[in-house]
Amino acid sequence: MKRNYFVLGLILLTFFVISFLTNIIGPLVPDIIRSFSLSLTTVALLPFAFFIAYGVMSIPSGVLVEKYGEKKVMSAAFFISFLGAMLFVFTPGYFSYMCSLFLIGAGMAMLQVAINPLLRVAGGEEHFAFNSVLAQFFFGLASFLSPLVYSYLVLNIGKPEGDYSPIITFFESIVPAGLPWISLYWIFGIVSILMVIVIAFIKIPKVELKGDEKVGGMETNIALLKNPTVGLYFLAIFCYVGLEQGVANWMSEFLNTYHQIDPKTGGATAVSWFWGMLTIGTLLGLLLLKFIDSKKVLLLFTAAAIISLAFALFGPANVAVWAFPMIGFFASVMWSIIISLALNSMDKHHGALSGILITGICGGAVLPLIIGWIGDMTSLKTGMVFIFVMLGYILSLGFWAKPLVQNETISLRKKKIITDEQ
C-alpha cells in the first residue's frame, strides 16, 4: 500500500498527545498534595487510577479494533479522554480527579492498541522500523515538553508579575483561584475534542491484521496465561513501567522534600529531563543493539540505572537533580528489549501475547502506590528504595531470558547439518 502521509502525521500526533497526557502526573504530585491535603498513599491512588485503566482496557480494546476498526476506536478514545478532562475541570476534587484519570487512561489504552498496526499500514511496511523510532521520538518529545508547559502555566496564572499573554488571561478567567495546574486539563480536553474532529475528516485505511497482530480468542489467552514464561515476561513489563512511573511520579516530591527544590521550577525541569534523556537513550540503544547482544545491553544499562538511582536517593542536591534524569537514560532500552525477548520466546500467538504484555503497564499503577504507602509508614526515601527491587528483577532477565524460537531454529539447523554429514 502507498504511504499515507496524512494518516502517518495523525499517528505521530496521537503518540505526542498520548505521552503529553500520560506523563504529566509526576510534576503535578506536589501541587496535588497541597491542593487536596493528601497523604502520600492517597495521592498515589491517582496514577493508580490512570494506569489500572490500561490493565482493564488493553485486551478489550483489541477486540473493539477488530470489530469496529481503527477510526471508530480512535474517535471513541479521544472522546472518552475529553469527557474525563471535562469531568475534572467542572468539578475539581480528589474523587472526580480519580474518575477523570481512569477515563483518560482508558482512552489512552484504546489508542495504544489501535495505532500500532495502523502505523505499519499508513507508513509502509518497509519503513515500519524507522516510523516506530520516529513515533517514540514524538512520544519522548511530548514527555519532555509537558513539564515545561506546566511550569509556564503555574508560574504565570494568577501572578501579578506573570506573563499577561492571551493564553494566561484566558485561563485566569476559567481556572479556580489557587489551582492554576487545572489549566492543563482544560488543554487536555480541548486537544482531545480537536483530535475527534480531525479524525472525522481523515480517511483512515482499513488494516488487515497479520496473524501475529490479532488478539486471539479466550482459549488462546488462557493458554498463554498458564505458560510460566509468559508470566515472567509480564512481570518484567510490570516492573519496567512500575520503575519508570515510580521515578517520574515521585521525583519532584522527593527533590522538594529532601533538597527544598521548587517543584514548579527545578522539580519540573528534572522530570522534563528524565523523559528527554529517556528519548536520547532510546536512539543510542538502537545503535548499540546493532553491534551488541540485547541481553548484554540490558545488563549494562540496568546496572547503570541501579547506580544512578543510588546517587539520586543518597547523593546531595546537585547530584540528585542529574542522577534522576540519568535513570531515564539507562531505562530507555528496557521496554523494547523486554518486548523483543518475550515475542521471540514464542513461535505463534504474538498478538495475544502482546495484549497480555501491554496489560503489564498496570505496573505503573501499583508501584507508585506501594512507594506512597511505604512513604507514609516510614519515609518517601525508604519508599523509593523499593524501586531497586524492580531494577533487580529486570537485571535478572539478562541472565535467564532465552530466545527459545531462535534456539529452536539453531537446533534444527544443527540436526540438518548432522543428517547431511551422515
Short mmCIF file of C-alpha atoms in Angstrom, two decimals:
data_model
loop_
_atom_site.label_atom_id
_atom_site.label_comp_id
_atom_site.label_asym_id
_atom_site.label_seq_id
_atom_site.Cartn_x
_atom_site.Cartn_y
_atom_site.Cartn_z
CA MET A 1 0.00 0.00 0.00
CA LYS A 2 1.23 3.53 -0.84
CA ARG A 3 2.36 5.58 2.14
CA ASN A 4 -0.38 7.85 3.52
CA TYR A 5 1.41 10.88 4.94
CA PHE A 6 -1.76 12.45 6.38
CA VAL A 7 -2.54 9.32 8.39
CA LEU A 8 1.12 8.93 9.34
CA GLY A 9 1.11 12.51 10.61
CA LEU A 10 -2.07 11.79 12.57
CA ILE A 11 -0.46 8.74 14.18
CA LEU A 12 2.66 10.70 15.18
CA LEU A 13 0.44 13.45 16.59
CA THR A 14 -1.51 10.79 18.50
CA PHE A 15 1.71 9.43 20.03
CA PHE A 16 2.56 13.00 21.06
CA VAL A 17 -0.86 13.55 22.69
CA ILE A 18 -0.79 10.16 24.47
CA SER A 19 2.56 10.99 26.02
CA PHE A 20 1.58 14.54 26.94
CA LEU A 21 -1.48 13.29 28.82
CA THR A 22 0.18 10.21 30.32
CA ASN A 23 3.38 11.59 31.81
CA ILE A 24 2.25 14.91 33.30
CA ILE A 25 1.08 13.42 36.60
CA GLY A 26 4.61 13.30 38.08
CA PRO A 27 5.29 17.05 38.02
CA LEU A 28 1.79 17.67 39.40
CA VAL A 29 2.18 15.47 42.51
CA PRO A 30 3.46 18.21 44.89
CA ASP A 31 0.66 20.57 43.76
CA ILE A 32 -1.96 17.83 44.07
CA ILE A 33 -0.83 17.03 47.62
CA ARG A 34 -1.12 20.66 48.68
CA SER A 35 -4.35 21.40 46.78
CA PHE A 36 -6.32 18.49 48.26
CA SER A 37 -4.34 17.94 51.52
CA LEU A 38 -3.42 14.35 50.64
CA SER A 39 -1.11 11.76 52.16
CA LEU A 40 1.47 10.01 50.01
CA THR A 41 -0.77 6.94 49.75
CA THR A 42 -3.89 8.83 48.70
CA VAL A 43 -2.03 10.87 46.08
CA ALA A 44 -0.53 7.62 44.74
CA LEU A 45 -4.07 6.35 44.11
CA LEU A 46 -4.35 8.92 41.31
CA PRO A 47 -1.69 7.42 38.99
CA PHE A 48 -3.09 4.05 40.10
CA ALA A 49 -6.49 5.04 38.67
CA PHE A 50 -4.85 6.13 35.42
CA PHE A 51 -2.65 3.09 34.81
CA ILE A 52 -5.08 0.47 36.07
CA ALA A 53 -7.21 1.53 33.10
CA TYR A 54 -4.51 0.02 30.87
CA GLY A 55 -4.88 -3.27 32.69
CA VAL A 56 -8.65 -3.15 32.27
CA MET A 57 -8.85 -1.89 28.66
CA SER A 58 -5.86 -3.26 26.72
CA ILE A 59 -7.27 -6.66 25.70
CA PRO A 60 -10.89 -5.44 25.22
CA SER A 61 -9.51 -2.63 23.02
CA GLY A 62 -8.01 -5.21 20.68
CA VAL A 63 -11.43 -6.83 20.35
CA LEU A 64 -13.03 -3.44 19.64
CA VAL A 65 -10.45 -2.63 16.95
CA GLU A 66 -11.07 -5.93 15.18
CA LYS A 67 -14.86 -5.41 15.30
CA TYR A 68 -15.24 -1.66 14.59
CA GLY A 69 -11.94 -0.60 13.01
CA GLU A 70 -9.22 1.86 13.96
CA LYS A 71 -11.06 5.09 13.10
CA LYS A 72 -14.08 4.49 15.33
CA VAL A 73 -11.94 3.27 18.23
CA MET A 74 -9.60 6.28 17.97
CA SER A 75 -12.53 8.70 17.87
CA ALA A 76 -14.16 6.99 20.85
CA ALA A 77 -10.84 7.01 22.74
CA PHE A 78 -10.32 10.75 22.34
CA PHE A 79 -13.96 11.46 23.21
CA ILE A 80 -13.63 9.41 26.42
CA SER A 81 -10.45 11.38 27.20
CA PHE A 82 -12.37 14.63 26.58
CA LEU A 83 -15.14 13.54 28.97
CA GLY A 84 -12.56 12.65 31.59
CA ALA A 85 -10.84 16.04 31.37
CA MET A 86 -14.13 17.95 31.46
CA LEU A 87 -15.34 15.95 34.48
CA PHE A 88 -12.40 17.28 36.48
CA VAL A 89 -12.30 20.89 35.29
CA PHE A 90 -16.02 21.39 36.03
CA THR A 91 -16.00 19.52 39.37
CA PRO A 92 -12.44 19.82 40.73
CA GLY A 93 -11.90 17.49 43.66
CA TYR A 94 -9.99 14.38 44.67
CA PHE A 95 -12.63 11.77 43.73
CA SER A 96 -13.61 13.47 40.48
CA TYR A 97 -9.91 13.64 39.62
CA MET A 98 -9.56 9.90 40.21
CA CYS A 99 -12.53 9.17 37.93
CA SER A 100 -11.16 11.63 35.37
CA LEU A 101 -7.78 9.92 35.28
CA PHE A 102 -9.37 6.49 34.86
CA LEU A 103 -11.36 7.73 31.85
CA ILE A 104 -8.30 9.40 30.30
CA GLY A 105 -6.25 6.25 30.94
CA ALA A 106 -8.92 4.09 29.28
CA GLY A 107 -8.83 6.35 26.23
CA MET A 108 -5.04 6.20 26.04
CA ALA A 109 -5.10 2.38 26.30
CA MET A 110 -7.54 2.21 23.38
CA LEU A 111 -5.30 4.48 21.31
CA GLN A 112 -2.16 2.45 22.05
CA VAL A 113 -3.81 -0.71 20.77
CA ALA A 114 -5.31 0.95 17.67
CA ILE A 115 -2.38 2.92 16.28
CA ASN A 116 0.46 0.38 16.23
CA PRO A 117 -0.90 -1.83 13.39
CA LEU A 118 -2.10 1.35 11.67
CA LEU A 119 1.46 2.71 11.76
CA ARG A 120 2.63 -0.30 9.73
CA VAL A 121 -0.01 0.21 7.05
CA ALA A 122 -0.01 4.00 6.77
CA GLY A 123 3.76 4.37 6.88
CA GLY A 124 4.58 1.44 4.63
CA GLU A 125 5.70 -1.92 5.95
CA GLU A 126 9.26 -1.44 4.65
CA HIS A 127 9.53 1.76 6.73
CA PHE A 128 7.93 0.33 9.86
CA ALA A 129 11.13 0.18 11.94
CA PHE A 130 12.04 3.79 11.11
CA ASN A 131 8.50 5.03 11.74
CA SER A 132 8.38 3.19 15.08
CA VAL A 133 11.52 5.00 16.21
CA LEU A 134 10.07 8.29 14.91
CA ALA A 135 6.88 7.63 16.89
CA GLN A 136 8.92 7.01 20.04
CA PHE A 137 10.76 10.28 19.40
CA PHE A 138 7.42 12.17 19.30
CA PHE A 139 6.35 10.29 22.43
CA GLY A 140 9.52 11.32 24.24
CA LEU A 141 9.34 14.90 22.95
CA ALA A 142 5.87 15.36 24.46
CA SER A 143 7.04 13.95 27.80
CA PHE A 144 9.93 16.41 27.73
CA LEU A 145 7.71 19.40 26.90
CA SER A 146 4.73 18.73 29.20
CA PRO A 147 6.53 19.62 32.50
CA LEU A 148 7.80 22.82 30.87
CA VAL A 149 4.23 23.75 29.85
CA TYR A 150 3.17 23.05 33.45
CA SER A 151 5.92 25.37 34.78
CA TYR A 152 4.90 28.16 32.40
CA LEU A 153 1.24 27.96 33.38
CA VAL A 154 1.59 27.73 37.17
CA LEU A 155 4.26 30.45 37.31
CA ASN A 156 2.07 32.92 35.42
CA ILE A 157 -1.62 32.20 36.12
CA GLY A 158 -2.85 34.41 38.95
CA LYS A 159 0.56 36.02 39.48
CA PRO A 160 0.73 39.87 39.35
CA GLU A 161 4.27 39.66 37.98
CA GLY A 162 3.32 36.94 35.49
CA ASP A 163 3.11 36.96 31.72
CA TYR A 164 -0.13 38.60 30.55
CA SER A 165 -0.44 36.77 27.28
CA PRO A 166 -3.89 35.97 25.83
CA ILE A 167 -3.46 32.33 26.90
CA ILE A 168 -2.74 33.26 30.53
CA THR A 169 -5.60 35.77 30.57
CA PHE A 170 -7.98 33.13 29.18
CA PHE A 171 -7.02 30.54 31.80
CA GLU A 172 -7.26 33.09 34.63
CA SER A 173 -10.90 33.58 33.68
CA ILE A 174 -11.83 29.89 33.88
CA VAL A 175 -9.43 28.28 36.39
CA PRO A 176 -10.29 28.30 40.13
CA ALA A 177 -8.12 30.60 42.24
CA GLY A 178 -5.24 28.71 43.84
CA LEU A 179 -5.48 25.80 41.38
CA PRO A 180 -3.57 27.02 38.30
CA TRP A 181 -2.43 23.49 37.41
CA ILE A 182 -6.03 22.56 36.49
CA SER A 183 -5.44 24.60 33.32
CA LEU A 184 -3.56 21.58 31.98
CA TYR A 185 -6.78 19.59 31.98
CA TRP A 186 -8.53 22.32 30.02
CA ILE A 187 -5.75 21.88 27.46
CA PHE A 188 -6.24 18.10 27.51
CA GLY A 189 -9.97 18.47 26.95
CA ILE A 190 -9.54 20.94 24.10
CA VAL A 191 -6.86 18.85 22.41
CA SER A 192 -8.94 15.67 22.77
CA ILE A 193 -12.06 17.12 21.16
CA LEU A 194 -9.95 18.66 18.38
CA MET A 195 -8.48 15.21 17.70
CA VAL A 196 -12.02 13.78 17.40
CA ILE A 197 -12.78 16.43 14.77
CA VAL A 198 -9.51 15.85 12.89
CA ILE A 199 -10.06 12.07 12.79
CA ALA A 200 -13.57 12.62 11.40
CA PHE A 201 -12.13 14.36 8.32
CA ILE A 202 -9.25 11.97 7.62
CA LYS A 203 -9.80 8.79 5.67
CA ILE A 204 -8.07 6.03 7.61
CA PRO A 205 -7.17 2.89 5.63
CA LYS A 206 -8.55 -0.46 6.67
CA VAL A 207 -5.93 -2.53 8.43
CA GLU A 208 -5.78 -6.22 7.68
CA LEU A 209 -4.20 -7.56 10.85
CA LYS A 210 -1.43 -10.08 10.40
CA GLY A 211 -1.72 -13.32 12.27
CA ASP A 212 0.78 -12.12 14.88
CA GLU A 213 -1.15 -8.87 15.43
CA LYS A 214 -4.52 -10.43 16.27
CA VAL A 215 -5.65 -10.51 19.86
CA GLY A 216 -6.65 -14.14 19.80
CA GLY A 217 -9.62 -15.91 21.35
CA MET A 218 -10.27 -16.57 25.00
CA GLU A 219 -8.76 -20.07 24.81
CA THR A 220 -5.53 -18.68 23.34
CA ASN A 221 -5.22 -16.05 26.05
CA ILE A 222 -5.93 -18.54 28.83
CA ALA A 223 -3.33 -20.96 27.42
CA LEU A 224 -0.73 -18.18 27.30
CA LEU A 225 -1.56 -17.05 30.84
CA LYS A 226 -0.88 -20.60 32.05
CA ASN A 227 2.56 -20.52 30.42
CA PRO A 228 5.21 -19.70 33.12
CA THR A 229 7.42 -17.93 30.55
CA VAL A 230 4.60 -15.52 29.67
CA GLY A 231 4.14 -14.79 33.38
CA LEU A 232 7.83 -13.99 33.79
CA TYR A 233 7.82 -11.54 30.87
CA PHE A 234 4.55 -9.99 32.04
CA LEU A 235 6.23 -9.36 35.39
CA ALA A 236 9.21 -7.79 33.57
CA ILE A 237 6.92 -5.31 31.79
CA PHE A 238 5.12 -4.72 35.09
CA CYS A 239 8.44 -3.92 36.78
CA TYR A 240 9.67 -1.70 33.94
CA VAL A 241 6.59 0.53 33.80
CA GLY A 242 6.48 0.50 37.60
CA LEU A 243 10.03 1.81 37.93
CA GLU A 244 9.52 4.35 35.12
CA GLN A 245 6.38 5.80 36.71
CA GLY A 246 7.71 5.35 40.25
CA VAL A 247 10.67 7.59 39.44
CA ALA A 248 8.74 10.07 37.28
CA ASN A 249 5.83 10.45 39.72
CA TRP A 250 7.83 10.81 42.93
CA MET A 251 10.97 12.57 41.69
CA SER A 252 9.67 16.13 42.09
CA GLU A 253 8.22 15.48 45.54
CA PHE A 254 11.49 13.80 46.61
CA LEU A 255 13.58 16.78 45.47
CA ASN A 256 11.19 19.13 47.25
CA THR A 257 11.14 17.12 50.49
CA TYR A 258 14.84 16.36 50.85
CA HIS A 259 16.52 19.20 48.93
CA GLN A 260 13.92 22.01 49.06
CA ILE A 261 13.89 22.26 45.26
CA ASP A 262 10.81 24.12 43.99
CA PRO A 263 8.57 21.61 42.14
CA LYS A 264 7.34 24.37 39.81
CA THR A 265 10.86 25.06 38.52
CA GLY A 266 13.68 22.66 39.46
CA GLY A 267 11.38 19.70 40.06
CA ALA A 268 9.53 20.13 36.76
CA THR A 269 12.84 20.58 34.92
CA ALA A 270 14.20 17.35 36.41
CA VAL A 271 11.09 15.43 35.32
CA SER A 272 11.34 17.01 31.86
CA TRP A 273 14.95 15.89 31.51
CA PHE A 274 14.07 12.41 32.78
CA TRP A 275 11.85 11.96 29.72
CA GLY A 276 14.29 13.82 27.50
CA MET A 277 17.17 11.54 28.50
CA LEU A 278 14.93 8.51 28.03
CA THR A 279 14.34 9.64 24.43
CA ILE A 280 18.05 10.23 23.80
CA GLY A 281 18.89 6.87 25.36
CA THR A 282 16.47 5.13 23.02
CA LEU A 283 18.43 6.37 20.00
CA LEU A 284 21.77 5.27 21.50
CA GLY A 285 20.26 1.93 22.47
CA LEU A 286 19.16 1.30 18.88
CA LEU A 287 22.74 1.88 17.74
CA LEU A 288 24.24 -0.40 20.41
CA LEU A 289 21.77 -3.18 19.61
CA LYS A 290 23.21 -3.30 16.08
CA PHE A 291 26.55 -4.45 17.47
CA ILE A 292 25.94 -5.95 20.94
CA ASP A 293 23.65 -8.78 22.07
CA SER A 294 20.42 -7.39 23.53
CA LYS A 295 20.82 -9.22 26.84
CA LYS A 296 24.28 -7.68 27.35
CA VAL A 297 22.88 -4.23 26.59
CA LEU A 298 20.08 -4.86 29.08
CA LEU A 299 22.57 -5.92 31.77
CA LEU A 300 24.80 -2.91 31.16
CA PHE A 301 22.03 -0.31 31.13
CA THR A 302 20.15 -1.82 34.09
CA ALA A 303 23.30 -1.91 36.23
CA ALA A 304 23.93 1.74 35.33
CA ALA A 305 20.30 2.60 36.24
CA ILE A 306 20.80 0.96 39.66
CA ILE A 307 23.90 3.09 40.26
CA SER A 308 22.06 6.24 39.11
CA LEU A 309 19.16 5.52 41.46
CA ALA A 310 21.60 5.15 44.37
CA PHE A 311 23.15 8.55 43.59
CA ALA A 312 19.67 10.09 43.20
CA LEU A 313 18.38 8.84 46.55
CA PHE A 314 21.52 9.22 48.66
CA GLY A 315 23.53 11.93 46.93
CA PRO A 316 23.46 15.71 47.53
CA ALA A 317 21.03 18.01 45.71
CA ASN A 318 23.37 18.92 42.84
CA VAL A 319 23.90 15.19 42.16
CA ALA A 320 20.26 14.13 42.61
CA VAL A 321 18.90 16.62 40.05
CA TRP A 322 21.00 14.91 37.36
CA ALA A 323 21.02 11.35 38.69
CA PHE A 324 17.21 11.12 38.40
CA PRO A 325 17.22 12.03 34.66
CA MET A 326 20.07 9.57 34.08
CA ILE A 327 17.80 6.78 35.33
CA GLY A 328 15.59 7.64 32.35
CA PHE A 329 18.58 7.45 30.03
CA PHE A 330 19.53 3.97 31.20
CA ALA A 331 15.91 2.75 31.36
CA SER A 332 15.42 3.70 27.70
CA VAL A 333 16.30 0.30 26.21
CA MET A 334 14.39 -1.84 28.68
CA TRP A 335 10.92 -1.74 27.12
CA SER A 336 11.99 -2.68 23.58
CA ILE A 337 14.40 -5.41 24.74
CA ILE A 338 11.87 -7.00 27.10
CA ILE A 339 9.18 -6.97 24.40
CA SER A 340 11.50 -8.43 21.76
CA LEU A 341 12.77 -11.17 24.10
CA ALA A 342 9.18 -12.03 25.05
CA LEU A 343 7.94 -12.21 21.45
CA ASN A 344 10.99 -14.21 20.46
CA SER A 345 10.21 -16.76 23.17
CA MET A 346 7.05 -17.82 21.29
CA ASP A 347 6.66 -19.01 17.72
CA LYS A 348 2.95 -18.04 17.46
CA HIS A 349 0.11 -16.05 19.05
CA HIS A 350 2.19 -12.86 19.10
CA GLY A 351 -0.92 -10.66 19.03
CA ALA A 352 -2.42 -12.31 22.09
CA LEU A 353 0.97 -12.24 23.82
CA SER A 354 1.33 -8.52 23.04
CA GLY A 355 -2.08 -7.86 24.60
CA ILE A 356 -1.05 -9.66 27.78
CA LEU A 357 2.28 -7.83 27.90
CA ILE A 358 0.64 -4.43 27.35
CA THR A 359 -1.64 -5.23 30.28
CA GLY A 360 1.57 -5.21 32.34
CA ILE A 361 1.51 -1.43 32.01
CA CYS A 362 -0.66 -1.59 35.13
CA GLY A 363 2.68 -1.78 36.95
CA GLY A 364 2.63 1.99 36.56
CA ALA A 365 -0.43 1.92 38.82
CA VAL A 366 0.88 -0.40 41.50
CA LEU A 367 4.47 0.69 42.17
CA PRO A 368 3.78 4.42 42.81
CA LEU A 369 1.05 3.27 45.23
CA ILE A 370 3.49 0.96 47.04
CA ILE A 371 6.04 3.79 47.25
CA GLY A 372 3.40 6.13 48.69
CA TRP A 373 2.22 3.53 51.22
CA ILE A 374 5.78 2.81 52.40
CA GLY A 375 6.43 6.57 52.42
CA ASP A 376 3.51 7.17 54.79
CA MET A 377 4.66 4.33 57.05
CA THR A 378 8.33 5.38 57.09
CA SER A 379 9.67 8.00 54.63
CA LEU A 380 9.47 8.78 50.92
CA LYS A 381 13.16 7.90 50.54
CA THR A 382 12.53 4.44 52.01
CA GLY A 383 9.56 4.03 49.70
CA MET A 384 11.65 4.85 46.65
CA VAL A 385 14.27 2.30 47.70
CA PHE A 386 11.66 -0.29 46.64
CA ILE A 387 12.47 0.68 43.03
CA PHE A 388 15.70 -1.30 43.43
CA VAL A 389 13.55 -4.46 43.57
CA MET A 390 12.07 -3.65 40.14
CA LEU A 391 15.51 -2.98 38.68
CA GLY A 392 16.86 -6.17 40.25
CA TYR A 393 14.21 -8.28 38.51
CA ILE A 394 14.89 -6.61 35.15
CA LEU A 395 18.62 -7.20 35.66
CA SER A 396 17.90 -10.91 36.20
CA LEU A 397 16.37 -11.03 32.71
CA GLY A 398 19.84 -10.63 31.24
CA PHE A 399 20.81 -13.94 32.86
CA TRP A 400 17.75 -16.19 32.43
CA ALA A 401 15.97 -14.90 29.30
CA LYS A 402 16.28 -17.35 26.42
CA PRO A 403 15.15 -16.63 22.85
CA LEU A 404 13.52 -20.06 22.52
CA VAL A 405 12.45 -19.62 18.91
CA GLN A 406 15.98 -18.75 17.87
CA ASN A 407 17.46 -21.60 19.90
CA GLU A 408 14.95 -23.98 18.32
CA THR A 409 15.97 -22.80 14.86
CA ILE A 410 19.67 -23.26 15.64
CA SER A 411 18.95 -26.74 17.00
CA LEU A 412 17.09 -27.73 13.82
CA ARG A 413 19.93 -26.41 11.68
CA LYS A 414 22.45 -28.45 13.70
CA LYS A 415 20.32 -31.58 13.23
CA LYS A 416 20.15 -30.90 9.48
CA ILE A 417 23.94 -30.46 9.28
CA ILE A 418 24.49 -33.72 11.17
CA THR A 419 21.99 -35.51 8.91
CA ASP A 420 23.66 -34.13 5.76
CA GLU A 421 27.11 -35.18 7.02
CA GLN A 422 25.84 -38.67 7.69
#
